[in-house]
Amino acid sequence: MASGLAPSAPPPPVNGPPTAYAPPTAYGPPAAHGQPVAAPAPPPTAYGQPVAAPAPVVMPVVQPGLVQPAARNVIAVTPQCLPPGSILVREKYCGPVTHAVAIGGFFFVTCLSCCIYACPIDERDVYLAPDGRKYDALGALILS
């Protein structure tokens, strides 16, 4: 030996063959999606009477990408003072957020901040009458 150390002794023998980790097989193979899964039998109680197993559970399976919309009951109440044939639409208008952006933008880009009024940020629901007039949610006429 060039290093001057004695060779080390082999490790002591282990009783029996080496064991590898294996997952428990008491539960059996996995069930397919949406199928009832039976619980394993519980161990007997101290009195020797087995405990009743819980009922199987069936879980609904939702395919990824297939989202089912929730059913909603929506009751729309329209003001009675609207002209017949009016429809509810969402419109963009120059409201408080648009004005705040224009005023704040004035400090950075000066007169170019007025361009925000060409693309308003605020939105509201209005009733659009067949003759083109607009009414708010309470039925008041909106003067534009």
mmCIF file with all atom_site columns, C-alpha atoms in Angstrom:
data_model
loop_
_atom_site.group_PDB
_atom_site.id
_atom_site.type_symbol
_atom_site.label_atom_id
_atom_site.label_alt_id
_atom_site.label_comp_id
_atom_site.label_asym_id
_atom_site.label_entity_id
_atom_site.label_seq_id
_atom_site.pdbx_PDB_ins_code
_atom_site.Cartn_x
_atom_site.Cartn_y
_atom_site.Cartn_z
_atom_site.occupancy
_atom_site.B_iso_or_equiv
_atom_site.pdbx_formal_charge
_atom_site.auth_seq_id
_atom_site.auth_comp_id
_atom_site.auth_asym_id
_atom_site.auth_atom_id
_atom_site.pdbx_PDB_model_num
ATOM 1   C CA . MET A 1 1   ? 0.000   0.000   0.000   1.00 0.00 ? 1   MET A CA 1
ATOM 2   C CA . ALA A 1 2   ? 1.373   3.322   -1.009  1.00 0.00 ? 2   ALA A CA 1
ATOM 3   C CA . SER A 1 3   ? -0.619  5.352   1.472   1.00 0.00 ? 3   SER A CA 1
ATOM 4   C CA . GLY A 1 4   ? 0.410   3.336   4.469   1.00 0.00 ? 4   GLY A CA 1
ATOM 5   C CA . LEU A 1 5   ? -3.141  2.681   5.638   1.00 0.00 ? 5   LEU A CA 1
ATOM 6   C CA . ALA A 1 6   ? -4.428  -0.778  6.245   1.00 0.00 ? 6   ALA A CA 1
ATOM 7   C CA . PRO A 1 7   ? -7.296  -1.915  4.029   1.00 0.00 ? 7   PRO A CA 1
ATOM 8   C CA . SER A 1 8   ? -10.647 -1.462  5.737   1.00 0.00 ? 8   SER A CA 1
ATOM 9   C CA . ALA A 1 9   ? -12.679 -4.462  6.719   1.00 0.00 ? 9   ALA A CA 1
ATOM 10  C CA . PRO A 1 10  ? -15.830 -5.271  4.755   1.00 0.00 ? 10  PRO A CA 1
ATOM 11  C CA . PRO A 1 11  ? -19.098 -4.122  6.387   1.00 0.00 ? 11  PRO A CA 1
ATOM 12  C CA . PRO A 1 12  ? -20.743 -6.582  8.742   1.00 0.00 ? 12  PRO A CA 1
ATOM 13  C CA . PRO A 1 13  ? -23.318 -8.867  7.108   1.00 0.00 ? 13  PRO A CA 1
ATOM 14  C CA . VAL A 1 14  ? -26.962 -7.858  7.376   1.00 0.00 ? 14  VAL A CA 1
ATOM 15  C CA . ASN A 1 15  ? -29.476 -10.427 8.587   1.00 0.00 ? 15  ASN A CA 1
ATOM 16  C CA . GLY A 1 16  ? -31.411 -11.418 5.492   1.00 0.00 ? 16  GLY A CA 1
ATOM 17  C CA . PRO A 1 17  ? -31.409 -9.883  2.024   1.00 0.00 ? 17  PRO A CA 1
ATOM 18  C CA . PRO A 1 18  ? -31.483 -6.111  1.691   1.00 0.00 ? 18  PRO A CA 1
ATOM 19  C CA . THR A 1 19  ? -34.997 -4.715  1.488   1.00 0.00 ? 19  THR A CA 1
ATOM 20  C CA . ALA A 1 20  ? -36.126 -1.993  -0.877  1.00 0.00 ? 20  ALA A CA 1
ATOM 21  C CA . TYR A 1 21  ? -38.935 0.440   -0.254  1.00 0.00 ? 21  TYR A CA 1
ATOM 22  C CA . ALA A 1 22  ? -42.155 -0.610  -1.890  1.00 0.00 ? 22  ALA A CA 1
ATOM 23  C CA . PRO A 1 23  ? -45.404 1.351   -1.742  1.00 0.00 ? 23  PRO A CA 1
ATOM 24  C CA . PRO A 1 24  ? -48.230 -0.337  0.166   1.00 0.00 ? 24  PRO A CA 1
ATOM 25  C CA . THR A 1 25  ? -50.362 -2.564  -2.023  1.00 0.00 ? 25  THR A CA 1
ATOM 26  C CA . ALA A 1 26  ? -53.228 -3.010  0.437   1.00 0.00 ? 26  ALA A CA 1
ATOM 27  C CA . TYR A 1 27  ? -55.276 -0.410  -1.384  1.00 0.00 ? 27  TYR A CA 1
ATOM 28  C CA . GLY A 1 28  ? -55.051 -2.058  -4.799  1.00 0.00 ? 28  GLY A CA 1
ATOM 29  C CA . PRO A 1 29  ? -54.709 -0.323  -8.156  1.00 0.00 ? 29  PRO A CA 1
ATOM 30  C CA . PRO A 1 30  ? -55.986 3.250   -8.517  1.00 0.00 ? 30  PRO A CA 1
ATOM 31  C CA . ALA A 1 31  ? -59.562 3.584   -9.727  1.00 0.00 ? 31  ALA A CA 1
ATOM 32  C CA . ALA A 1 32  ? -60.519 5.457   -12.882 1.00 0.00 ? 32  ALA A CA 1
ATOM 33  C CA . HIS A 1 33  ? -61.728 9.044   -12.563 1.00 0.00 ? 33  HIS A CA 1
ATOM 34  C CA . GLY A 1 34  ? -65.369 9.339   -11.532 1.00 0.00 ? 34  GLY A CA 1
ATOM 35  C CA . GLN A 1 35  ? -65.602 5.765   -10.250 1.00 0.00 ? 35  GLN A CA 1
ATOM 36  C CA . PRO A 1 36  ? -66.490 4.936   -6.633  1.00 0.00 ? 36  PRO A CA 1
ATOM 37  C CA . VAL A 1 37  ? -63.511 4.090   -4.474  1.00 0.00 ? 37  VAL A CA 1
ATOM 38  C CA . ALA A 1 38  ? -63.935 1.491   -1.747  1.00 0.00 ? 38  ALA A CA 1
ATOM 39  C CA . ALA A 1 39  ? -62.166 2.134   1.534   1.00 0.00 ? 39  ALA A CA 1
ATOM 40  C CA . PRO A 1 40  ? -59.909 -0.608  2.919   1.00 0.00 ? 40  PRO A CA 1
ATOM 41  C CA . ALA A 1 41  ? -61.383 -2.792  5.636   1.00 0.00 ? 41  ALA A CA 1
ATOM 42  C CA . PRO A 1 42  ? -60.805 -1.221  9.048   1.00 0.00 ? 42  PRO A CA 1
ATOM 43  C CA . PRO A 1 43  ? -59.091 -3.220  11.771  1.00 0.00 ? 43  PRO A CA 1
ATOM 44  C CA . PRO A 1 44  ? -61.363 -4.898  14.328  1.00 0.00 ? 44  PRO A CA 1
ATOM 45  C CA . THR A 1 45  ? -62.150 -2.973  17.505  1.00 0.00 ? 45  THR A CA 1
ATOM 46  C CA . ALA A 1 46  ? -61.025 -3.953  20.973  1.00 0.00 ? 46  ALA A CA 1
ATOM 47  C CA . TYR A 1 47  ? -64.205 -5.981  21.451  1.00 0.00 ? 47  TYR A CA 1
ATOM 48  C CA . GLY A 1 48  ? -63.689 -7.985  18.265  1.00 0.00 ? 48  GLY A CA 1
ATOM 49  C CA . GLN A 1 49  ? -66.488 -6.267  16.346  1.00 0.00 ? 49  GLN A CA 1
ATOM 50  C CA . PRO A 1 50  ? -65.509 -4.776  12.954  1.00 0.00 ? 50  PRO A CA 1
ATOM 51  C CA . VAL A 1 51  ? -66.265 -1.118  12.377  1.00 0.00 ? 51  VAL A CA 1
ATOM 52  C CA . ALA A 1 52  ? -68.556 -0.281  9.444   1.00 0.00 ? 52  ALA A CA 1
ATOM 53  C CA . ALA A 1 53  ? -66.665 1.105   6.465   1.00 0.00 ? 53  ALA A CA 1
ATOM 54  C CA . PRO A 1 54  ? -67.770 4.507   5.113   1.00 0.00 ? 54  PRO A CA 1
ATOM 55  C CA . ALA A 1 55  ? -69.908 4.555   2.003   1.00 0.00 ? 55  ALA A CA 1
ATOM 56  C CA . PRO A 1 56  ? -68.085 4.907   -1.328  1.00 0.00 ? 56  PRO A CA 1
ATOM 57  C CA . VAL A 1 57  ? -67.778 8.454   -2.638  1.00 0.00 ? 57  VAL A CA 1
ATOM 58  C CA . VAL A 1 58  ? -68.246 9.391   -6.283  1.00 0.00 ? 58  VAL A CA 1
ATOM 59  C CA . MET A 1 59  ? -66.423 12.583  -7.233  1.00 0.00 ? 59  MET A CA 1
ATOM 60  C CA . PRO A 1 60  ? -67.465 14.453  -10.388 1.00 0.00 ? 60  PRO A CA 1
ATOM 61  C CA . VAL A 1 61  ? -64.609 14.883  -12.822 1.00 0.00 ? 61  VAL A CA 1
ATOM 62  C CA . VAL A 1 62  ? -64.235 18.113  -14.758 1.00 0.00 ? 62  VAL A CA 1
ATOM 63  C CA . GLN A 1 63  ? -62.117 17.869  -17.876 1.00 0.00 ? 63  GLN A CA 1
ATOM 64  C CA . PRO A 1 64  ? -59.441 20.564  -18.082 1.00 0.00 ? 64  PRO A CA 1
ATOM 65  C CA . GLY A 1 65  ? -60.532 23.227  -20.512 1.00 0.00 ? 65  GLY A CA 1
ATOM 66  C CA . LEU A 1 66  ? -64.210 22.325  -20.197 1.00 0.00 ? 66  LEU A CA 1
ATOM 67  C CA . VAL A 1 67  ? -65.596 24.769  -17.668 1.00 0.00 ? 67  VAL A CA 1
ATOM 68  C CA . GLN A 1 68  ? -69.279 24.506  -17.047 1.00 0.00 ? 68  GLN A CA 1
ATOM 69  C CA . PRO A 1 69  ? -70.938 27.865  -16.326 1.00 0.00 ? 69  PRO A CA 1
ATOM 70  C CA . ALA A 1 70  ? -72.833 28.099  -13.087 1.00 0.00 ? 70  ALA A CA 1
ATOM 71  C CA . ALA A 1 71  ? -76.559 28.579  -13.429 1.00 0.00 ? 71  ALA A CA 1
ATOM 72  C CA . ARG A 1 72  ? -77.665 31.938  -12.092 1.00 0.00 ? 72  ARG A CA 1
ATOM 73  C CA . ASN A 1 73  ? -81.121 33.356  -11.647 1.00 0.00 ? 73  ASN A CA 1
ATOM 74  C CA . VAL A 1 74  ? -80.906 37.023  -12.565 1.00 0.00 ? 74  VAL A CA 1
ATOM 75  C CA . ILE A 1 75  ? -83.911 39.266  -12.297 1.00 0.00 ? 75  ILE A CA 1
ATOM 76  C CA . ALA A 1 76  ? -83.541 42.451  -14.316 1.00 0.00 ? 76  ALA A CA 1
ATOM 77  C CA . VAL A 1 77  ? -85.704 45.340  -13.177 1.00 0.00 ? 77  VAL A CA 1
ATOM 78  C CA . THR A 1 78  ? -86.050 48.119  -15.728 1.00 0.00 ? 78  THR A CA 1
ATOM 79  C CA . PRO A 1 79  ? -87.368 51.565  -14.842 1.00 0.00 ? 79  PRO A CA 1
ATOM 80  C CA . GLN A 1 80  ? -90.963 52.113  -15.953 1.00 0.00 ? 80  GLN A CA 1
ATOM 81  C CA . CYS A 1 81  ? -90.286 55.582  -17.386 1.00 0.00 ? 81  CYS A CA 1
ATOM 82  C CA . LEU A 1 82  ? -88.149 54.238  -20.265 1.00 0.00 ? 82  LEU A CA 1
ATOM 83  C CA . PRO A 1 83  ? -89.468 54.351  -23.824 1.00 0.00 ? 83  PRO A CA 1
ATOM 84  C CA . PRO A 1 84  ? -90.542 50.944  -25.171 1.00 0.00 ? 84  PRO A CA 1
ATOM 85  C CA . GLY A 1 85  ? -87.764 49.073  -26.976 1.00 0.00 ? 85  GLY A CA 1
ATOM 86  C CA . SER A 1 86  ? -84.923 50.472  -24.836 1.00 0.00 ? 86  SER A CA 1
ATOM 87  C CA . ILE A 1 87  ? -81.968 48.134  -24.349 1.00 0.00 ? 87  ILE A CA 1
ATOM 88  C CA . LEU A 1 88  ? -79.297 48.040  -21.651 1.00 0.00 ? 88  LEU A CA 1
ATOM 89  C CA . VAL A 1 89  ? -75.753 48.632  -22.950 1.00 0.00 ? 89  VAL A CA 1
ATOM 90  C CA . ARG A 1 90  ? -72.372 49.342  -21.342 1.00 0.00 ? 90  ARG A CA 1
ATOM 91  C CA . GLU A 1 91  ? -70.693 52.512  -22.551 1.00 0.00 ? 91  GLU A CA 1
ATOM 92  C CA . LYS A 1 92  ? -67.387 54.226  -21.871 1.00 0.00 ? 92  LYS A CA 1
ATOM 93  C CA . TYR A 1 93  ? -67.580 57.818  -20.687 1.00 0.00 ? 93  TYR A CA 1
ATOM 94  C CA . CYS A 1 94  ? -65.361 60.549  -19.235 1.00 0.00 ? 94  CYS A CA 1
ATOM 95  C CA . GLY A 1 95  ? -65.813 60.089  -15.509 1.00 0.00 ? 95  GLY A CA 1
ATOM 96  C CA . PRO A 1 96  ? -63.725 60.657  -12.385 1.00 0.00 ? 96  PRO A CA 1
ATOM 97  C CA . VAL A 1 97  ? -60.963 58.161  -13.285 1.00 0.00 ? 97  VAL A CA 1
ATOM 98  C CA . THR A 1 98  ? -60.543 59.635  -16.762 1.00 0.00 ? 98  THR A CA 1
ATOM 99  C CA . HIS A 1 99  ? -60.323 63.163  -15.317 1.00 0.00 ? 99  HIS A CA 1
ATOM 100 C CA . ALA A 1 100 ? -57.780 62.048  -12.673 1.00 0.00 ? 100 ALA A CA 1
ATOM 101 C CA . VAL A 1 101 ? -55.563 60.438  -15.321 1.00 0.00 ? 101 VAL A CA 1
ATOM 102 C CA . ALA A 1 102 ? -55.756 63.586  -17.473 1.00 0.00 ? 102 ALA A CA 1
ATOM 103 C CA . ILE A 1 103 ? -54.845 65.863  -14.557 1.00 0.00 ? 103 ILE A CA 1
ATOM 104 C CA . GLY A 1 104 ? -52.050 63.543  -13.358 1.00 0.00 ? 104 GLY A CA 1
ATOM 105 C CA . GLY A 1 105 ? -50.739 63.169  -16.898 1.00 0.00 ? 105 GLY A CA 1
ATOM 106 C CA . PHE A 1 106 ? -50.580 66.952  -17.273 1.00 0.00 ? 106 PHE A CA 1
ATOM 107 C CA . PHE A 1 107 ? -47.579 67.011  -14.912 1.00 0.00 ? 107 PHE A CA 1
ATOM 108 C CA . PHE A 1 108 ? -45.651 64.515  -17.081 1.00 0.00 ? 108 PHE A CA 1
ATOM 109 C CA . VAL A 1 109 ? -46.674 65.111  -20.703 1.00 0.00 ? 109 VAL A CA 1
ATOM 110 C CA . THR A 1 110 ? -48.374 68.528  -20.411 1.00 0.00 ? 110 THR A CA 1
ATOM 111 C CA . CYS A 1 111 ? -50.875 69.184  -23.168 1.00 0.00 ? 111 CYS A CA 1
ATOM 112 C CA . LEU A 1 112 ? -50.708 65.620  -24.549 1.00 0.00 ? 112 LEU A CA 1
ATOM 113 C CA . SER A 1 113 ? -52.642 64.460  -21.492 1.00 0.00 ? 113 SER A CA 1
ATOM 114 C CA . CYS A 1 114 ? -55.807 65.775  -23.162 1.00 0.00 ? 114 CYS A CA 1
ATOM 115 C CA . CYS A 1 115 ? -55.615 62.763  -25.507 1.00 0.00 ? 115 CYS A CA 1
ATOM 116 C CA . ILE A 1 116 ? -57.028 60.579  -22.696 1.00 0.00 ? 116 ILE A CA 1
ATOM 117 C CA . TYR A 1 117 ? -60.436 62.085  -23.449 1.00 0.00 ? 117 TYR A CA 1
ATOM 118 C CA . ALA A 1 118 ? -60.384 60.352  -26.838 1.00 0.00 ? 118 ALA A CA 1
ATOM 119 C CA . CYS A 1 119 ? -60.253 56.964  -25.020 1.00 0.00 ? 119 CYS A CA 1
ATOM 120 C CA . PRO A 1 120 ? -62.270 57.308  -21.789 1.00 0.00 ? 120 PRO A CA 1
ATOM 121 C CA . ILE A 1 121 ? -61.575 54.806  -19.014 1.00 0.00 ? 121 ILE A CA 1
ATOM 122 C CA . ASP A 1 122 ? -64.819 54.872  -16.988 1.00 0.00 ? 122 ASP A CA 1
ATOM 123 C CA . GLU A 1 123 ? -67.738 52.591  -17.871 1.00 0.00 ? 123 GLU A CA 1
ATOM 124 C CA . ARG A 1 124 ? -71.421 52.669  -16.964 1.00 0.00 ? 124 ARG A CA 1
ATOM 125 C CA . ASP A 1 125 ? -74.634 50.853  -17.833 1.00 0.00 ? 125 ASP A CA 1
ATOM 126 C CA . VAL A 1 126 ? -77.128 52.950  -19.786 1.00 0.00 ? 126 VAL A CA 1
ATOM 127 C CA . TYR A 1 127 ? -80.461 52.264  -21.436 1.00 0.00 ? 127 TYR A CA 1
ATOM 128 C CA . LEU A 1 128 ? -80.366 53.162  -25.125 1.00 0.00 ? 128 LEU A CA 1
ATOM 129 C CA . ALA A 1 129 ? -83.759 54.180  -26.485 1.00 0.00 ? 129 ALA A CA 1
ATOM 130 C CA . PRO A 1 130 ? -84.701 53.483  -30.121 1.00 0.00 ? 130 PRO A CA 1
ATOM 131 C CA . ASP A 1 131 ? -84.485 57.236  -30.888 1.00 0.00 ? 131 ASP A CA 1
ATOM 132 C CA . GLY A 1 132 ? -80.850 57.409  -29.633 1.00 0.00 ? 132 GLY A CA 1
ATOM 133 C CA . ARG A 1 133 ? -81.434 59.024  -26.235 1.00 0.00 ? 133 ARG A CA 1
ATOM 134 C CA . LYS A 1 134 ? -79.621 57.542  -23.235 1.00 0.00 ? 134 LYS A CA 1
ATOM 135 C CA . TYR A 1 135 ? -81.034 56.898  -19.768 1.00 0.00 ? 135 TYR A CA 1
ATOM 136 C CA . ASP A 1 136 ? -79.181 55.932  -16.581 1.00 0.00 ? 136 ASP A CA 1
ATOM 137 C CA . ALA A 1 137 ? -80.011 52.903  -14.393 1.00 0.00 ? 137 ALA A CA 1
ATOM 138 C CA . LEU A 1 138 ? -82.736 54.858  -12.557 1.00 0.00 ? 138 LEU A CA 1
ATOM 139 C CA . GLY A 1 139 ? -84.383 56.061  -15.756 1.00 0.00 ? 139 GLY A CA 1
ATOM 140 C CA . ALA A 1 140 ? -83.120 59.666  -15.762 1.00 0.00 ? 140 ALA A CA 1
ATOM 141 C CA . LEU A 1 141 ? -82.209 61.166  -19.138 1.00 0.00 ? 141 LEU A CA 1
ATOM 142 C CA . ILE A 1 142 ? -78.450 61.551  -19.709 1.00 0.00 ? 142 ILE A CA 1
ATOM 143 C CA . LEU A 1 143 ? -77.555 64.782  -21.479 1.00 0.00 ? 143 LEU A CA 1
ATOM 144 C CA . SER A 1 144 ? -74.451 64.289  -23.562 1.00 0.00 ? 144 SER A CA 1
#
